[in-house]
Every structure is written in C-alpha cells, then in structure tokens.
Short mmCIF file of C-alpha atoms in Angstrom, two decimals:
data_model
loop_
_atom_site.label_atom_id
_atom_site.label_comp_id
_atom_site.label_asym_id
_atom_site.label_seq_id
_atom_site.Cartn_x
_atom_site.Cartn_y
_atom_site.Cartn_z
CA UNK X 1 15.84 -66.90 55.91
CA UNK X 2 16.06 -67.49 51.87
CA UNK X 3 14.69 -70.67 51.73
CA UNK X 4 12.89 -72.16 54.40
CA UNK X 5 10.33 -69.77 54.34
CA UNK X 6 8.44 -70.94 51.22
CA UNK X 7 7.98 -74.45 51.36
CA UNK X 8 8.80 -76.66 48.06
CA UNK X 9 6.10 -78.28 46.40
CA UNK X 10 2.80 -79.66 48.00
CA UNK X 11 2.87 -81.94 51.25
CA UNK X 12 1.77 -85.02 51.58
CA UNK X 13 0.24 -86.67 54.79
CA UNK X 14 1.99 -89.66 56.01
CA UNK X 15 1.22 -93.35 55.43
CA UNK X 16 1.47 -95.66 58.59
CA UNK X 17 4.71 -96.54 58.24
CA UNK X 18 6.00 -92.94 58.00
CA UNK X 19 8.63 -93.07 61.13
CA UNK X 20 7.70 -89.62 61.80
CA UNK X 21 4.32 -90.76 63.44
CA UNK X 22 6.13 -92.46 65.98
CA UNK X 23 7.96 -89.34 67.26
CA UNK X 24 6.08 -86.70 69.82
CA UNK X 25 4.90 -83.83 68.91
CA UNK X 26 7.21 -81.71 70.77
CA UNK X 27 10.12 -83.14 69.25
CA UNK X 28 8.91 -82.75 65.87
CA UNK X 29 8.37 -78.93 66.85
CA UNK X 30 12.08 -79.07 68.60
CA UNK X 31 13.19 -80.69 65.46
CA UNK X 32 12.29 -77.32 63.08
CA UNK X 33 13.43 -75.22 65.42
CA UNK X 34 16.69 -76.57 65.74
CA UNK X 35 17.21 -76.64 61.78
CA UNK X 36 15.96 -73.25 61.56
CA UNK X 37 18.24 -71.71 64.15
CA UNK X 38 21.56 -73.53 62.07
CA UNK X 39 19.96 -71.85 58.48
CA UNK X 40 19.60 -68.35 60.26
CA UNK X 41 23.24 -68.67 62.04
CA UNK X 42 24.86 -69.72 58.69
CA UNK X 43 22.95 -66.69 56.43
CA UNK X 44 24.46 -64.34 59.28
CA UNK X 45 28.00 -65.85 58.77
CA UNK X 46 27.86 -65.70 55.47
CA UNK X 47 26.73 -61.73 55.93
CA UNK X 48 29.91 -61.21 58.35
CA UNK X 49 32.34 -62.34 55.64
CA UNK X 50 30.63 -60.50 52.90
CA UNK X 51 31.05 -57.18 54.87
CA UNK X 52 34.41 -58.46 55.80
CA UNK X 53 33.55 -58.66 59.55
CA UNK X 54 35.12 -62.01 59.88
CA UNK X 55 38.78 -63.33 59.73
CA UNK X 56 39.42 -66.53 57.85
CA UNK X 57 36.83 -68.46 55.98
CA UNK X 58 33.89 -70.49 56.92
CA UNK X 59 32.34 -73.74 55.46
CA UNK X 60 28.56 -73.42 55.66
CA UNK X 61 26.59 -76.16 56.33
CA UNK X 62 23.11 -74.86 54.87
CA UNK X 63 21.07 -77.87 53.07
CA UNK X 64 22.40 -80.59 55.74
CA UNK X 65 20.97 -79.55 59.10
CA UNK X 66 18.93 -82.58 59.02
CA UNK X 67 21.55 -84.68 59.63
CA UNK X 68 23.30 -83.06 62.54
CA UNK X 69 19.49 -82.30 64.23
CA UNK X 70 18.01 -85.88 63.70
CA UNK X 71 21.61 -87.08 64.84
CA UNK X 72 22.27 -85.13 67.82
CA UNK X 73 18.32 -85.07 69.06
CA UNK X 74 19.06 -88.99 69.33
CA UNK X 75 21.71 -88.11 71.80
CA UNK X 76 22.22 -87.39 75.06
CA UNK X 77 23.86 -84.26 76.92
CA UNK X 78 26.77 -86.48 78.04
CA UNK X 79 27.30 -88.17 74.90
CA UNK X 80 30.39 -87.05 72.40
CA UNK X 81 30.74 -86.01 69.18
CA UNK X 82 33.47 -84.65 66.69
CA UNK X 83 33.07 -82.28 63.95
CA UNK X 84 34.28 -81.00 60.82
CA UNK X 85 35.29 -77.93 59.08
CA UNK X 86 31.70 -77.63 58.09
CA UNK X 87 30.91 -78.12 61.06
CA UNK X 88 28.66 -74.96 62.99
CA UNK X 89 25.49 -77.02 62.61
CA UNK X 90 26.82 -80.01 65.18
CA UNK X 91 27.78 -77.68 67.23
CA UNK X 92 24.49 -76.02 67.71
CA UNK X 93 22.74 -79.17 67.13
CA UNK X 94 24.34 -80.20 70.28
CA UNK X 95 23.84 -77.32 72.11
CA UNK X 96 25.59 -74.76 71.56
CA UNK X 97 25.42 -70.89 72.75
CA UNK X 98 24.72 -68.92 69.40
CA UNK X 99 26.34 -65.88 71.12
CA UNK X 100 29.69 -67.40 72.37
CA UNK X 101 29.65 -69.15 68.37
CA UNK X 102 29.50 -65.66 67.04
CA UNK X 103 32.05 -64.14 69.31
CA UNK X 104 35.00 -67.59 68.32
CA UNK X 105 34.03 -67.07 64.84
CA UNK X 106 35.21 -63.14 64.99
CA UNK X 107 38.10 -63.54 67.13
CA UNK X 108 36.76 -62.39 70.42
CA UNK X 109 37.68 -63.24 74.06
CA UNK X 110 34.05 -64.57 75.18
CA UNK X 111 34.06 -67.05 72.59
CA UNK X 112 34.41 -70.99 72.78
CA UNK X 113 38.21 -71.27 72.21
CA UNK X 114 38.64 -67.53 73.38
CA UNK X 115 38.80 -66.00 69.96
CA UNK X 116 41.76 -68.56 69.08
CA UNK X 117 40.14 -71.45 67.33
CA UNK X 118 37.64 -70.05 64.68
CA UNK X 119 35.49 -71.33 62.85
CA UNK X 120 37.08 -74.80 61.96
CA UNK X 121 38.27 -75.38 65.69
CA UNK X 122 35.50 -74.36 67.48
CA UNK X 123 34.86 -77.13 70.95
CA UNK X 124 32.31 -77.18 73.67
CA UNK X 125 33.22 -79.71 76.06
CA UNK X 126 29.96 -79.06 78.34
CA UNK X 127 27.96 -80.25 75.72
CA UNK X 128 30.07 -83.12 74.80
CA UNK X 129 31.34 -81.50 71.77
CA UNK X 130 35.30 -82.57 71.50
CA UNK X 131 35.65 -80.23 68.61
CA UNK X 132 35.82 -79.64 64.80
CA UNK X 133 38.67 -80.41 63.02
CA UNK X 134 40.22 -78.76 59.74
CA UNK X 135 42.37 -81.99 59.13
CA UNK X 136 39.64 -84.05 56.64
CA UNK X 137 38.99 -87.29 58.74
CA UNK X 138 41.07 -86.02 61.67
CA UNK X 139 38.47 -86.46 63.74
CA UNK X 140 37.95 -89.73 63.59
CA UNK X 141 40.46 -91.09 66.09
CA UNK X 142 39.16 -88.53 68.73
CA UNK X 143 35.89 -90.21 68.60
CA UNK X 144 37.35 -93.59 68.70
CA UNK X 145 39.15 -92.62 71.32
CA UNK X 146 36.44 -91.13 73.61
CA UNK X 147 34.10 -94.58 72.79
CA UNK X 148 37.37 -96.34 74.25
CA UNK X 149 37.04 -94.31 77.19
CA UNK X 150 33.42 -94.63 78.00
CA UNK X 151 33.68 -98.27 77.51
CA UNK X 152 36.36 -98.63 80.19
CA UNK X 153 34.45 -96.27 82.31
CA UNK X 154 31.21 -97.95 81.81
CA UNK X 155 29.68 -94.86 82.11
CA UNK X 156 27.05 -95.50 79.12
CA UNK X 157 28.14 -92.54 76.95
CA UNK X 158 28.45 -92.71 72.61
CA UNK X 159 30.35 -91.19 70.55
CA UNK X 160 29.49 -89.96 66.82
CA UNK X 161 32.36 -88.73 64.26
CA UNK X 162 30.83 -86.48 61.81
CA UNK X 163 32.38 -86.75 58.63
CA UNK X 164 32.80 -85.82 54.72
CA UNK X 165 32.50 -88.10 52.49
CA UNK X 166 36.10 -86.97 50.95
CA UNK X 167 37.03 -88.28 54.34
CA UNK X 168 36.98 -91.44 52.78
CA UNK X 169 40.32 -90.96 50.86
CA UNK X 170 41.89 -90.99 54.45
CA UNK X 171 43.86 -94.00 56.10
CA UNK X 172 42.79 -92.71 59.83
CA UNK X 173 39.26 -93.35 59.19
CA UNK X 174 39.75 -97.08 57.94
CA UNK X 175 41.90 -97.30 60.90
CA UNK X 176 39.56 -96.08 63.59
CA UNK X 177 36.74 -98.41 62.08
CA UNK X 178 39.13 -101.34 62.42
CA UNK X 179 39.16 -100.61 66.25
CA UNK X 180 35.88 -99.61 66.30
CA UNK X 181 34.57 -103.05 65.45
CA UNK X 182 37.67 -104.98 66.94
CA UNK X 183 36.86 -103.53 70.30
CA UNK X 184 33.00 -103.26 70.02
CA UNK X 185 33.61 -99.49 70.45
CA UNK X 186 29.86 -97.03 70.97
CA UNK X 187 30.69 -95.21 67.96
CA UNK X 188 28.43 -93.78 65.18
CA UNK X 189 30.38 -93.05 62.18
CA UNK X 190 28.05 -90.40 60.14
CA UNK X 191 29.40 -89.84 56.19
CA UNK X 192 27.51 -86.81 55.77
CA UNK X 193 27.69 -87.20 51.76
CA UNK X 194 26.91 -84.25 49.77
CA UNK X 195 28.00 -85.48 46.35
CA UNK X 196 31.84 -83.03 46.35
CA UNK X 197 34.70 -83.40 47.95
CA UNK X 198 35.77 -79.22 47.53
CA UNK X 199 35.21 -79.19 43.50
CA UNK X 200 35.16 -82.90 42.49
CA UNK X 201 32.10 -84.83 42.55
CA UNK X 202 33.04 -87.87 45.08
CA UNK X 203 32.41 -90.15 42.32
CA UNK X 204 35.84 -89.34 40.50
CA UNK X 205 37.48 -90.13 44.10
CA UNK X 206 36.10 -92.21 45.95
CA UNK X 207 35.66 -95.93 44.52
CA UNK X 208 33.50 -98.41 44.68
CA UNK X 209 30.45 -98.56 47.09
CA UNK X 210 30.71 -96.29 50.05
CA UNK X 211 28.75 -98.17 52.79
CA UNK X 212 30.62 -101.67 51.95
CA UNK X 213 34.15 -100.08 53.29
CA UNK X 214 32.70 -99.87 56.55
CA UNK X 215 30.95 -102.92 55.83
CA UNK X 216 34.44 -104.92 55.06
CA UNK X 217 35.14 -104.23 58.59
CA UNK X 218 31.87 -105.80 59.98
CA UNK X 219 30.24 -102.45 60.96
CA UNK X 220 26.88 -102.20 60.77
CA UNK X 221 25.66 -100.20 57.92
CA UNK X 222 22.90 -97.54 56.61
CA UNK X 223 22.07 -95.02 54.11
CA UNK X 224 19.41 -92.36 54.41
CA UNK X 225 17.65 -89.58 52.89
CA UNK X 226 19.88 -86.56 54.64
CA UNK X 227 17.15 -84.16 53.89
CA UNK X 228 14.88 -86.46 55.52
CA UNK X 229 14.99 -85.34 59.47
CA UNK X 230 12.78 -88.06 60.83
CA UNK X 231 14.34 -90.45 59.02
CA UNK X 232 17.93 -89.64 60.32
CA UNK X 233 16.75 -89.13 63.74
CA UNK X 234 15.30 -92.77 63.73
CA UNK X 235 18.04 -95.13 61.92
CA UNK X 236 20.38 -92.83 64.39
CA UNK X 237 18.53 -93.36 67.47
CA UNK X 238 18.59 -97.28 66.59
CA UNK X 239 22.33 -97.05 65.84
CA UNK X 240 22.97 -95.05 69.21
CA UNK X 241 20.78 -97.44 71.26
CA UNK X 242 22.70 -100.36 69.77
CA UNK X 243 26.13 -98.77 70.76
CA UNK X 244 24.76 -97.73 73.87
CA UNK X 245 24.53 -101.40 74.74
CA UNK X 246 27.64 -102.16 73.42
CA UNK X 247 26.93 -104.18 70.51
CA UNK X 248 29.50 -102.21 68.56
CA UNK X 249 29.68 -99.60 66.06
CA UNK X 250 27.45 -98.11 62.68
CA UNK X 251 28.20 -96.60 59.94
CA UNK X 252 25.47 -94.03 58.99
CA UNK X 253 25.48 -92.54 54.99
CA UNK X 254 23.26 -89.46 54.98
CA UNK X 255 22.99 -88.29 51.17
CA UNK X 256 22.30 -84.55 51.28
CA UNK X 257 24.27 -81.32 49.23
CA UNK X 258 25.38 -78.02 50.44
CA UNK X 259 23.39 -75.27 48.85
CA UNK X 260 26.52 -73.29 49.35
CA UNK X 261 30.10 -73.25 47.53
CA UNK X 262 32.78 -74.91 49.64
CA UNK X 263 33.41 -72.45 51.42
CA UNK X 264 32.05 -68.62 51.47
CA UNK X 265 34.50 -67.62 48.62
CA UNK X 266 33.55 -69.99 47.11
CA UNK X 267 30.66 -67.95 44.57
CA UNK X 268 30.67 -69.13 40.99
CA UNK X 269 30.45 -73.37 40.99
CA UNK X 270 29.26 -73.79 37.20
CA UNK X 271 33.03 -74.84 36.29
CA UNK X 272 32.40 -77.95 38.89
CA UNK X 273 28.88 -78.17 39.88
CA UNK X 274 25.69 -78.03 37.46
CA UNK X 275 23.03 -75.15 38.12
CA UNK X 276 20.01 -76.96 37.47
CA UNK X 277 21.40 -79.64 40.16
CA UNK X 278 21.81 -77.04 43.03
CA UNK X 279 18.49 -75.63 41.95
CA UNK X 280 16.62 -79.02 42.06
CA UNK X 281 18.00 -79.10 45.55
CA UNK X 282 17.34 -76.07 46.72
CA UNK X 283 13.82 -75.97 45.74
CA UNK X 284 12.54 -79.32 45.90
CA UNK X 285 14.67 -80.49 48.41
CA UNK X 286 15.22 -77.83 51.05
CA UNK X 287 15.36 -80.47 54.65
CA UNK X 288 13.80 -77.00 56.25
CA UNK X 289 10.98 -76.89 53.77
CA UNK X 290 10.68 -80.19 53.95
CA UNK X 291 9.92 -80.86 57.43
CA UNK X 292 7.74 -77.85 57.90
CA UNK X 293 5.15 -78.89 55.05
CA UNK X 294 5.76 -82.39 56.68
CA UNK X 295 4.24 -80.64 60.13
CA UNK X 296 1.68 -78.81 58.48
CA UNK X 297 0.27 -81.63 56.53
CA UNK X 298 0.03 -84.33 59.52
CA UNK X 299 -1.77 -81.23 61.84
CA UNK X 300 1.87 -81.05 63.82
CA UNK X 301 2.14 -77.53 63.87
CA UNK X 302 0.03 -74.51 61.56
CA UNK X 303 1.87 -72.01 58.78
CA UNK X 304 0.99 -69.46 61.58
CA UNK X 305 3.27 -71.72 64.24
CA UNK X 306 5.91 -72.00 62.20
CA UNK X 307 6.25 -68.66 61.53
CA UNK X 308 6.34 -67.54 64.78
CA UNK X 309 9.12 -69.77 65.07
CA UNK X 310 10.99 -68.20 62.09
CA UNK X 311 10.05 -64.99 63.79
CA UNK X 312 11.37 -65.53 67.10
CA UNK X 313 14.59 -67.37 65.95
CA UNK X 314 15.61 -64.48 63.88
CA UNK X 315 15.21 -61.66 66.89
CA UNK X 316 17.47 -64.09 68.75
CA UNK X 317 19.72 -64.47 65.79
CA UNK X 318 20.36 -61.10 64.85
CA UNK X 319 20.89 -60.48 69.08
CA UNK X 320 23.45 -63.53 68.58
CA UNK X 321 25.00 -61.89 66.22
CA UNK X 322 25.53 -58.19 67.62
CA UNK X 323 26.70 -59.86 70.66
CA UNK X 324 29.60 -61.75 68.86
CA UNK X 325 30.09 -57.91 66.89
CA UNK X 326 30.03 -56.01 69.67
CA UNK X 327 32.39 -58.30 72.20
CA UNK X 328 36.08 -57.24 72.94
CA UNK X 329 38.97 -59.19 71.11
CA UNK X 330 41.69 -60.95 73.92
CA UNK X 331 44.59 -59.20 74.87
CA UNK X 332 47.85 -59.47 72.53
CA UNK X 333 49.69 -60.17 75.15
CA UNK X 334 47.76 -63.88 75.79
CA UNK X 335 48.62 -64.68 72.11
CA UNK X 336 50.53 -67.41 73.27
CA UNK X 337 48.30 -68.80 75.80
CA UNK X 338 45.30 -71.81 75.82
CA UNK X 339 46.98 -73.11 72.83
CA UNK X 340 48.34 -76.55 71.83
CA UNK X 341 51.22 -75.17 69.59
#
C-alpha cells in the first residue's frame, strides 16, 4: 500500500469533544480496516490496467474512502445506496465480495453483473447496493426512488445517493431534491467534493455556494472534513437517524481529493491540477494515515496492530485478485442475455 503505511505528520490525542471518543473501539478498528481494504483493491486495479489485464477504464477512488466507510458504517444491511463511476469504494464499503469485484471488473462470468457491467455498472442488490452509474447524477432518481418505496412500505430502510460534485451541473439532481423534501423522502444526498469535475476545478463550474442549492429546497445541510472518518461517520449517522424517522432528507458535503487522475489514463495532471496541491494531500492528508495515527495516539490500536491489519488485508487482496484473474469469461453465446439494452 503506497501511502497508508507511513503515517503523515505527528498525532495528536483527542480533546473531549473529539466525536471519535464516542465511537467503540471495535468500530474504530472496523473503520481502518475497511479503508484499507478499498486503498489495497484500488492499487491492484490500477496494476490490472497497467499490465493491460483489464478492459475499459476505471475511476479510482483512493484519498476518499473516508467518506464511503464513515457513510456506509452508519448504515444498515437493508438500507440502499447508489454509486458512481468512482464508485468501487461504496461498493465494498457496503459489503461487497472483493473476489466477485475483481472477476465484473475483468469481464468474467462469477462476477456481480456476470462480466457485463464493469467497473462503472457494477450492483449488489444483497447488500442494498442498487448500483453505480456512468451517467454523472444519474443516480440520483434511483435513490429517490427507493426512499419512495421504503416510505410506502414502512419498512424503516434509507437511502444515500453518492455523488460528484460535477453532479451539480445536472437538472436530475435538483429534481430529485425537490421530491426529496416535498415528500419527506429518507434520503442522504452525499456530494463527495474533491475540488475537479474530470480536468476543471469545480470552481469554474459550479456557482455559487454548494450546500445552499440543497438548502433552497429546505434540505437539511452539512459540510465535513472527507478525510476525517469519524467525523463523516457521525454527521452521517445523525443524518441517517433523522431520515430513518422520517423527518426528511440531508444533504452531506464531504471535501476530500482523489490522489489519482480521473481515471487510470489519466497520468500527467500538471496541465489542470497543481503538484504541490496533490502532494499536500497526499502526505498530510492521507484519510488512511490519518485515522491510523488517530488510533495510535488515543491507545485504540498499536503500530504493531495496524500492521497486522495491512498484512492480512493484502494476503486477502492479492487472493482477491488472482481469483478475479484466474475465473472463466461467460459464454459468447449469452452476449445478449441479463441485459437492459
């Protein structure tokens, strides 16, 4: 793992107020490994396209895993969520089967969608995931719609819509919100922000304030540190609880950056994106780092603990990984089947 292993700075201990205090310990524990099992599946994807293992292109979502593990730890099995194009980390934040992952992102029969979805289409209904979405925003009505349905089923369930914040430059998402707060709707909406929509900082696209859009709406609003994994877990948890109850929707801003380009092709960013940004991110404001010299400092968990998690997720990684290699590809003649269109 390149950079979770070497935590940045010094650590602090926490003051009293530090949300983090209030969480158990296993939790905290659950909350690193989760994060480090996204980082180590998105180095290995980025490996398989760099030996040209995998079809297609991939959108890596190394630097946010905060923000779909504090989000999705908030949630239950049942609940829903939709997903992105960068969207690998929800899925295994939510439960996902690394193996069956590996084998949709190479084409193979095992996986998710049976080889046929990929890496931007990838859905695991048992886990409540309704799927990722290449269409920027497109999501955003499934997750409206699947709050509608647990409302009128009364069967307690939420529903988050992880987002871009380029999604904001889409009339579906205004549209959803509308309905969302109309109807009192248990839905999230989480604007993962990470400063570029593609190559254009969000700034030269997106005007205004982004949190008083929802606002204009009536939705309940919040931004927080994205790197920050206690701190998204508990404004989430607080949103979720609240929609749970149906007192309506949120709207959640998490600011965090991808350490990666768009998308793996994506190599040399100094024509759009400054170096000595990406490396104050990287280094000072890894969300891995972070939360490991967070559990060191506060007597969570020892360097020697956390290691042995690193050491155990990557076995199980790399396993993951020769699975997804090794599995057979469908038969040409089902080309046409388990498809929409």
């Amino acid at each position: 793992m390149t950079t979770a292993t070497k935590p940045a700075g010094t650590a602090k201990a926490a003051s009293a107020k530090d949300p983090g205090l209030q969480i158990g310990r296993d939790q905290l524990l659950r909350f690193y490994r989760q994060m480090v099992a996204i980082r180590l599946f998105e180095e290995r994807v980025n490996d398989l396209y760099t030996r040209a293992l995998m079809p297609g292109l991939a959108h890596l979502y190394i630097g946010e895993e905060a923000i779909a593990v504090g989000v999705c730890e908030a949630l239950r099995n049942d609940d829903y969520i939709t997903s992105t194009h960068r969207g690998h980390g929800h899925c295994l934040a939510k439960g996902a089967d690394p193996q069956l992952m590996f084998a949709e992102l190479l084409g193979k029969e095992v996986g998710y969608c049976k080889g046929k979805g990929g890496s931007m289409h990838i859905a695991d209904p048992g886990t409540g995931n309704l799927g990722a979405n290449a269409i920027v925003g497109g999501s955003s009505g499934i997750a409206v719609g699947a709050a509608f349905s647990a409302k009128y089923q009364k069967n307690g369930r939420v529903a988050v819509c992880f987002f871009g914040e380029g999604a904001l430059g889409q009339g579906l998402v205004y549209e959803s919100m509308n309905l969302a707060q109309l109807w009192k709707l248990p839905v999230i909406f989480v604007c993962e922000n990470n400063g570029y929509n593609e190559y254009t900082h969000f700034s030269e696209s997106t005007a205004g304030d982004v949190v008083k859009r929802a606002e204009a709406v009536g939705i309940a609003t919040e931004t927080v540190d994205g790197q920050n994994v206690r701190d998204v877990y508990t404004v989430a948890k607080k949103f979720i609880e609240r929609a749970r109850a149906l007192d309506g929707p949120a709207f959640l801003q998490c600011i965090t950056y991808r350490y990666h380009g768009h998308h793996v092709g994506d190599i040399a960013r100094a024509y759009y994106r400054p170096k000595a940004e990406e490396q104050e991110w990287v280094t000072q404001k890894d969300p891995v780092a972070l939360h490991g010299e967070w559990l060191m400092a506060n007597g969570v968990a020892t360097r020697a603990e956390l290691d042995e998690v690193l050491n155990g997720l990557t076995t199980d990684m790399d396993a993951a990984m020769e699975f997804g290699i090794n599995a057979s590809y469908p038969d040409p003649n089902k080309v046409d089947q388990d498809i929409y269109a």
